[in-house]
Amino acid sequence: MYNSKITGLGYYVPDNVVTNDDLSKLMDTNDAWIQERTGIQERRHVIRGEDTTTSMGVKAAKIAIERSGLDKDDIDFIVFATLSPDYYFPGPGVLVQRELGLKTVGALDVRNQCSGFVYAISVADQFIKTGMYKNVLVIGSEVHSTGLDMTTRGRSVSVIFGDGAGAAVLSREEDTSKGILSTHLHSEGEHAEELALIAPGMGKRWVTDILEDNNPDDTSYLPHMNGQFVFKNAVVRFSEVINEGLQANNLTPADIDMLVPHQANLRISQFIQQKFGLQDSQVYNNIMKYGNTTAASIPIALTEAWEQGKINEGDTVVLAAFGSGFTWASAIIKW
């Protein structure tokens, strides 16, 4: 058995900055209202025709591969996490394989929304642990802005989300005291519709149904979130899955050098920080700049923390996420 170790990180966000004041021109909201409830000050939105979920993932991946010291042909497998693929099918994993000019390696798409990157890390980790692959490219990338309701009707969701991509290269590590020590994955589909985008879908409501009805009040193809219910569940599940990871490795909160939580809401991160007794220097948040970028949020934050020297060799790093599904997950890493 081997461990997998993160050997390269990269991220990409669009140049187009959208502030809270910008949104207040489109809907009945304001900077104070958004910051008080979410901590978000601005986010990035793609410009149509310039960036897609795949193209941003490719840009982040190129940086991660270069930093890993590997050649692109050393990549054995691709795991791509997203809720916003370029096409209904095929998924973006194969598009990345094409755009990077990789040999005919396998490509897997992960649809676990906010916890997608941690799920993807877990999948890559298992492939490396068993010896099947040596170097796996893991990407989290999202374009939310083109599918949001930018009116007062949709403000409770639309002010939260942004676009961006992050990537990591996981490589074989023979020292099993280093790298990904464990991952922990959970789901509770009972609450699937509390945070969901129902249509178009093959099961109940497809594009033809939407067009036939031509109902201006139809919101089935717009994201829905029961905000208070999601918040209450998130703070519980975040805590549980972080504790699960710590206990599995005989660690305590005092052993955490850096917690990188999914950037869902700054208030959730602050609650978790307080509960675990962590200092500001032990938690990395960047939702203020980028909003919630779903599967991209952890790799973007992890890359920034590493670039700023906040993560160093020997550090214990904890990744944790909760989101649509409901799904939640954690990863414990010895850097």
C-alpha positions in Angstrom: 0.0 0.0 0.0 1.0 3.5 -0.8 -0.2 7.0 0.3 -1.0 9.7 -2.1 0.5 13.1 -1.7 -0.5 16.5 -3.2 2.5 17.5 -5.3 1.0 20.4 -7.2 -1.7 23.0 -6.8 -3.2 25.6 -9.1 -6.3 27.8 -9.4 -7.9 30.1 -11.9 -10.7 32.7 -11.5 -12.2 35.0 -14.2 -11.0 38.6 -14.3 -14.6 39.9 -14.1 -15.1 41.1 -10.5 -18.8 41.5 -9.5 -19.2 43.4 -6.2 -22.2 43.5 -3.9 -22.9 47.0 -5.2 -23.0 45.7 -8.7 -25.6 43.2 -7.7 -27.7 45.9 -6.0 -28.2 47.4 -9.4 -29.9 44.1 -10.6 -31.9 43.2 -7.6 -33.2 44.5 -4.3 -30.2 43.9 -2.1 -27.2 45.8 -0.7 -23.7 45.3 0.5 -24.5 45.4 4.2 -27.3 42.8 3.8 -25.0 40.3 1.8 -22.0 40.7 4.1 -24.0 40.3 7.3 -25.5 37.0 6.2 -22.6 35.5 4.1 -19.4 37.5 4.6 -19.1 37.9 0.8 -17.9 41.2 -0.6 -17.4 40.2 -4.2 -17.2 37.3 -6.6 -16.0 36.4 -10.1 -18.3 35.8 -13.0 -17.3 34.4 -16.4 -17.8 36.4 -19.5 -19.7 34.3 -22.0 -17.5 33.0 -24.8 -14.3 33.5 -22.8 -14.4 30.9 -20.0 -16.2 27.6 -19.4 -16.1 25.0 -16.6 -13.7 23.0 -18.7 -11.4 25.9 -19.9 -11.0 27.1 -16.3 -10.3 23.6 -15.1 -7.6 23.3 -17.8 -6.0 26.6 -16.8 -5.9 25.5 -13.1 -4.6 22.0 -14.1 -1.7 23.4 -16.2 -0.5 25.3 -13.1 -0.8 22.3 -10.8 1.0 20.0 -13.2 3.8 22.5 -13.7 4.2 22.9 -9.9 4.2 19.2 -9.4 7.4 18.9 -11.5 5.7 16.3 -13.7 5.2 16.2 -17.5 1.6 16.1 -18.6 2.2 12.6 -20.0 2.9 11.5 -16.4 -0.8 11.9 -15.5 -2.4 8.5 -15.3 -6.0 9.5 -14.6 -8.4 12.5 -14.3 -11.1 13.1 -11.7 -13.2 16.2 -12.4 -15.7 17.5 -9.8 -18.4 19.9 -10.9 -22.2 20.6 -10.9 -21.9 22.8 -14.0 -20.5 20.8 -16.9 -20.1 22.4 -20.3 -22.5 19.8 -21.8 -25.3 17.6 -20.3 -23.0 14.9 -21.6 -20.1 14.0 -22.0 -18.7 15.3 -18.7 -15.7 17.7 -18.6 -13.1 15.1 -17.6 -12.7 13.9 -21.2 -12.7 17.5 -22.4 -9.7 18.2 -20.1 -8.0 15.1 -21.5 -8.5 16.5 -25.0 -7.5 20.1 -24.2 -4.4 19.1 -22.3 -3.4 16.7 -25.0 -3.0 13.8 -22.6 -2.6 10.2 -23.7 -5.8 8.1 -23.6 -6.0 8.1 -19.8 -9.3 7.5 -18.0 -11.5 10.4 -17.0 -14.1 10.3 -14.2 -16.7 13.0 -13.4 -17.8 13.5 -9.8 -21.3 15.0 -9.2 -21.2 15.8 -5.5 -21.5 19.6 -5.7 -20.0 21.4 -2.7 -18.3 18.3 -1.3 -17.3 17.2 -4.8 -13.6 18.1 -4.5 -13.1 16.1 -1.3 -15.0 13.2 -2.8 -12.7 13.5 -5.9 -9.6 13.5 -3.7 -10.9 10.4 -2.0 -11.4 8.6 -5.3 -7.9 9.6 -6.5 -6.4 8.5 -3.2 -7.9 5.0 -3.4 -6.5 4.5 -6.9 -3.0 5.5 -5.8 -3.2 3.6 -2.5 -3.9 0.4 -4.4 -1.0 1.0 -6.8 -3.3 1.2 -9.9 -2.2 4.8 -10.7 0.8 6.9 -9.8 -0.3 10.4 -10.7 -3.9 11.6 -10.7 -5.1 15.0 -11.7 -8.0 16.2 -9.6 -10.0 19.3 -10.7 -12.9 21.2 -9.2 -14.4 23.8 -11.5 -17.7 25.7 -11.6 -19.6 28.2 -13.7 -22.7 29.3 -11.7 -23.3 32.8 -13.0 -24.8 31.9 -16.3 -27.5 29.9 -14.6 -28.5 32.2 -11.7 -31.7 34.2 -11.4 -30.2 37.7 -11.3 -33.5 39.3 -10.1 -34.9 40.0 -6.6 -36.8 36.7 -6.9 -33.5 34.8 -6.9 -31.4 37.0 -4.7 -31.1 34.6 -1.8 -29.1 32.2 -4.0 -27.6 34.5 -6.6 -25.7 36.7 -4.3 -23.8 33.7 -2.9 -22.3 31.9 -5.8 -19.2 32.7 -8.0 -17.2 31.1 -10.8 -13.7 29.6 -10.7 -11.5 26.5 -10.7 -8.8 24.7 -8.7 -6.7 21.7 -9.3 -4.4 19.3 -7.5 -2.0 16.6 -8.6 -1.9 13.6 -6.3 1.2 11.4 -6.6 2.4 8.1 -5.1 4.1 8.5 -1.7 5.9 5.5 -0.2 6.2 7.1 3.3 2.7 6.3 4.7 3.1 8.8 7.5 2.8 11.6 4.8 0.1 12.6 2.4 -3.6 11.8 2.5 -4.0 10.0 5.9 -7.8 9.3 5.5 -11.0 10.5 3.9 -14.5 10.3 5.2 -17.6 10.5 3.0 -21.3 10.7 3.9 -24.7 11.4 2.3 -28.3 11.9 3.4 -30.5 11.9 0.3 -33.6 12.5 2.4 -32.9 16.2 2.1 -31.9 16.2 -1.6 -34.5 18.8 -2.7 -33.5 21.3 0.0 -30.6 22.4 -2.1 -31.1 21.4 -5.7 -31.7 22.3 -9.3 -34.5 20.1 -10.4 -34.8 20.7 -14.2 -33.9 19.9 -16.8 -33.7 16.3 -15.9 -34.7 13.1 -17.5 -36.8 12.0 -14.6 -39.5 14.6 -14.2 -39.0 17.7 -16.3 -37.0 17.9 -19.5 -36.3 20.9 -21.8 -39.3 20.1 -24.0 -41.6 20.3 -21.0 -40.2 23.7 -20.0 -40.6 25.0 -23.5 -44.1 23.6 -24.0 -45.3 25.2 -20.8 -43.5 28.5 -21.4 -44.4 29.6 -17.9 -42.6 32.8 -16.8 -43.2 31.8 -13.1 -41.5 28.4 -13.6 -38.5 28.1 -11.3 -37.8 24.4 -11.7 -34.7 25.2 -13.8 -33.3 27.7 -11.3 -31.3 26.6 -8.2 -33.3 26.3 -5.0 -31.9 26.5 -1.4 -33.7 26.3 1.9 -31.0 28.5 3.4 -31.8 28.2 7.2 -32.2 24.4 6.9 -29.0 24.0 5.0 -27.1 26.2 7.5 -28.3 24.2 10.5 -27.4 20.9 8.9 -24.0 22.2 7.7 -22.7 23.3 11.1 -23.6 19.9 12.6 -22.2 17.8 9.7 -19.0 19.9 9.4 -18.2 19.3 13.1 -19.0 15.6 12.9 -16.9 14.8 9.9 -13.9 16.9 11.1 -14.0 15.0 14.4 -14.4 11.7 12.6 -11.2 12.4 10.7 -9.3 13.5 13.7 -10.3 10.5 15.8 -9.4 8.1 12.9 -5.8 9.4 13.1 -5.6 9.9 16.9 -5.5 13.6 16.5 -7.2 16.5 18.4 -8.2 19.9 17.3 -5.0 21.2 18.8 -3.1 19.2 16.1 -4.7 21.1 13.2 -2.3 23.5 11.5 -4.7 24.5 8.8 -8.4 23.9 8.3 -9.6 24.6 4.8 -13.4 24.4 4.9 -15.7 24.6 1.8 -16.5 28.2 1.3 -20.2 28.0 1.7 -20.8 30.9 4.1 -18.3 32.8 6.3 -20.7 32.5 9.2 -20.5 28.7 9.0 -16.7 28.8 8.9 -16.6 31.1 11.9 -18.9 28.9 13.9 -16.7 25.8 13.2 -13.6 27.8 14.0 -15.1 28.8 17.4 -16.3 25.3 18.2 -12.9 23.8 17.6 -11.1 26.6 19.4 -8.9 27.5 16.4 -7.1 30.7 15.8 -7.6 32.8 12.7 -4.1 31.6 11.5 -5.4 28.0 11.6 -8.4 28.5 9.3 -8.3 29.8 5.7 -11.2 31.6 4.2 -11.5 33.5 0.9 -15.3 33.5 0.4 -15.0 37.3 0.8 -13.3 37.5 -2.6 -14.9 34.7 -4.6 -18.2 33.7 -3.0 -19.2 30.1 -3.0 -17.6 28.3 -5.9 -18.9 24.9 -4.9 -16.5 22.1 -6.0 -13.8 24.7 -6.8 -13.9 26.4 -3.4 -11.6 24.1 -1.5 -8.9 23.7 -4.2 -8.9 27.5 -4.7 -8.5 28.2 -1.0 -6.0 25.4 -0.5 -3.8 26.8 -3.3 -4.0 30.3 -2.0 -3.1 29.1 1.6 -0.1 27.2 0.2 1.0 30.1 -2.0 0.9 32.4 1.0 3.2 30.1 3.0 0.4 29.2 5.5 0.9 25.5 4.8 4.3 23.9 5.2 5.9 20.5 5.2 4.9 18.5 8.2 1.7 20.5 8.8 -1.6 18.7 9.5 -4.2 20.0 7.0 -7.9 19.3 7.3 -10.3 19.7 4.3 -14.1 19.6 5.1 -17.2 20.2 3.1 -21.0 20.0 3.2 -23.5 20.7 0.5 -26.2 19.6 -1.9 -27.3 16.0 -1.7 -27.0 16.3 1.3 -23.3 15.1 1.1 -20.4 15.9 3.4 -16.8 14.8 3.6 -13.4 15.4 5.2 -9.8 14.6 4.4 -6.9 14.6 6.8 -3.5 15.4 5.2 0.0 15.4 6.6 1.7 17.8 4.3 
